[in-house]
Amino acid sequence: MAKRPAWSIQKDGVICESFDFVWNGGFSVTQKQKNIKALHQSIYGAKRDERHRNSGRLLAFVRGDEK
């Protein structure tokens, strides 16, 4: 496992978050490509989960369930 930062632009400014992903050791281009793909999948998965949690909060708010 490895942890790397990734930056994104939000309405409040630039956000830096760290993401864990499976590290493939080695110096070949293929290994580097695997690492990039794993990092991107980690970022997209975390963002997808965040959107899912936020949509649940929105749905609860619309229904009046939110406290």
PDB file of C-alpha atoms in Angstrom:
ATOM      1  CA  MET A   1       0.000   0.000   0.000  1.00  0.00           C
ATOM      2  CA  ALA A   2       1.061   3.556  -0.681  1.00  0.00           C
ATOM      3  CA  LYS A   3      -0.398   6.929   0.167  1.00  0.00           C
ATOM      4  CA  ARG A   4      -0.185   9.854  -2.267  1.00  0.00           C
ATOM      5  CA  PRO A   5      -1.697  13.337  -2.322  1.00  0.00           C
ATOM      6  CA  ALA A   6      -4.117  14.572  -4.953  1.00  0.00           C
ATOM      7  CA  TRP A   7      -5.403  18.102  -5.377  1.00  0.00           C
ATOM      8  CA  SER A   8      -8.818  19.262  -6.516  1.00  0.00           C
ATOM      9  CA  ILE A   9     -10.495  22.619  -6.910  1.00  0.00           C
ATOM     10  CA  GLN A  10     -13.566  23.226  -4.796  1.00  0.00           C
ATOM     11  CA  LYS A  11     -15.654  26.366  -4.441  1.00  0.00           C
ATOM     12  CA  ASP A  12     -13.659  27.233  -1.291  1.00  0.00           C
ATOM     13  CA  GLY A  13     -10.253  26.826  -2.990  1.00  0.00           C
ATOM     14  CA  VAL A  14      -7.736  24.088  -3.603  1.00  0.00           C
ATOM     15  CA  ILE A  15      -8.163  20.909  -1.529  1.00  0.00           C
ATOM     16  CA  CYS A  16      -5.334  18.423  -0.933  1.00  0.00           C
ATOM     17  CA  GLU A  17      -6.346  14.901   0.094  1.00  0.00           C
ATOM     18  CA  SER A  18      -4.289  11.737   0.572  1.00  0.00           C
ATOM     19  CA  PHE A  19      -5.374   8.464  -0.999  1.00  0.00           C
ATOM     20  CA  ASP A  20      -4.260   4.887  -0.303  1.00  0.00           C
ATOM     21  CA  PHE A  21      -3.699   2.526  -3.210  1.00  0.00           C
ATOM     22  CA  VAL A  22      -1.951  -0.746  -4.016  1.00  0.00           C
ATOM     23  CA  TRP A  23       1.675  -0.094  -5.005  1.00  0.00           C
ATOM     24  CA  ASN A  24       3.308  -2.144  -7.766  1.00  0.00           C
ATOM     25  CA  GLY A  25       7.083  -2.040  -7.325  1.00  0.00           C
ATOM     26  CA  GLY A  26       9.455  -1.786 -10.239  1.00  0.00           C
ATOM     27  CA  PHE A  27      10.832   0.635 -12.787  1.00  0.00           C
ATOM     28  CA  SER A  28       9.211  -0.575 -16.008  1.00  0.00           C
ATOM     29  CA  VAL A  29       6.629   1.523 -17.815  1.00  0.00           C
ATOM     30  CA  THR A  30       4.015  -1.163 -17.173  1.00  0.00           C
ATOM     31  CA  GLN A  31       4.518  -0.955 -13.408  1.00  0.00           C
ATOM     32  CA  LYS A  32       4.253   2.843 -13.506  1.00  0.00           C
ATOM     33  CA  GLN A  33       1.046   2.592 -15.524  1.00  0.00           C
ATOM     34  CA  LYS A  34      -0.404   0.125 -13.008  1.00  0.00           C
ATOM     35  CA  ASN A  35       0.410   2.553 -10.171  1.00  0.00           C
ATOM     36  CA  ILE A  36      -1.214   5.488 -11.949  1.00  0.00           C
ATOM     37  CA  LYS A  37      -4.311   3.431 -12.691  1.00  0.00           C
ATOM     38  CA  ALA A  38      -4.526   2.224  -9.068  1.00  0.00           C
ATOM     39  CA  LEU A  39      -4.186   5.788  -7.750  1.00  0.00           C
ATOM     40  CA  HIS A  40      -6.885   7.063 -10.110  1.00  0.00           C
ATOM     41  CA  GLN A  41      -9.213   4.222  -9.137  1.00  0.00           C
ATOM     42  CA  SER A  42      -8.664   5.051  -5.466  1.00  0.00           C
ATOM     43  CA  ILE A  43      -9.492   8.721  -6.062  1.00  0.00           C
ATOM     44  CA  TYR A  44     -12.569   7.989  -8.181  1.00  0.00           C
ATOM     45  CA  GLY A  45     -13.799   5.389  -5.682  1.00  0.00           C
ATOM     46  CA  ALA A  46     -13.447   7.802  -2.765  1.00  0.00           C
ATOM     47  CA  LYS A  47     -15.195  10.594  -4.674  1.00  0.00           C
ATOM     48  CA  ARG A  48     -17.995   8.215  -5.733  1.00  0.00           C
ATOM     49  CA  ASP A  49     -18.498   7.151  -2.110  1.00  0.00           C
ATOM     50  CA  GLU A  50     -18.515  10.799  -1.010  1.00  0.00           C
ATOM     51  CA  ARG A  51     -21.153  11.693  -3.625  1.00  0.00           C
ATOM     52  CA  HIS A  52     -23.214   8.684  -2.515  1.00  0.00           C
ATOM     53  CA  ARG A  53     -23.084   9.801   1.141  1.00  0.00           C
ATOM     54  CA  ASN A  54     -23.967  13.370   0.178  1.00  0.00           C
ATOM     55  CA  SER A  55     -26.888  12.261  -1.984  1.00  0.00           C
ATOM     56  CA  GLY A  56     -28.210  10.283   0.989  1.00  0.00           C
ATOM     57  CA  ARG A  57     -28.063  13.411   3.141  1.00  0.00           C
ATOM     58  CA  LEU A  58     -29.836  15.397   0.433  1.00  0.00           C
ATOM     59  CA  LEU A  59     -32.556  12.766   0.148  1.00  0.00           C
ATOM     60  CA  ALA A  60     -33.014  12.766   3.936  1.00  0.00           C
ATOM     61  CA  PHE A  61     -33.265  16.568   3.872  1.00  0.00           C
ATOM     62  CA  VAL A  62     -35.849  16.521   1.077  1.00  0.00           C
ATOM     63  CA  ARG A  63     -37.906  13.898   2.921  1.00  0.00           C
ATOM     64  CA  GLY A  64     -37.579  15.777   6.211  1.00  0.00           C
ATOM     65  CA  ASP A  65     -35.640  12.950   7.930  1.00  0.00           C
ATOM     66  CA  GLU A  66     -32.528  15.037   8.583  1.00  0.00           C
ATOM     67  CA  LYS A  67     -31.963  16.089  12.196  1.00  0.00           C
TER      68      LYS A  67
END
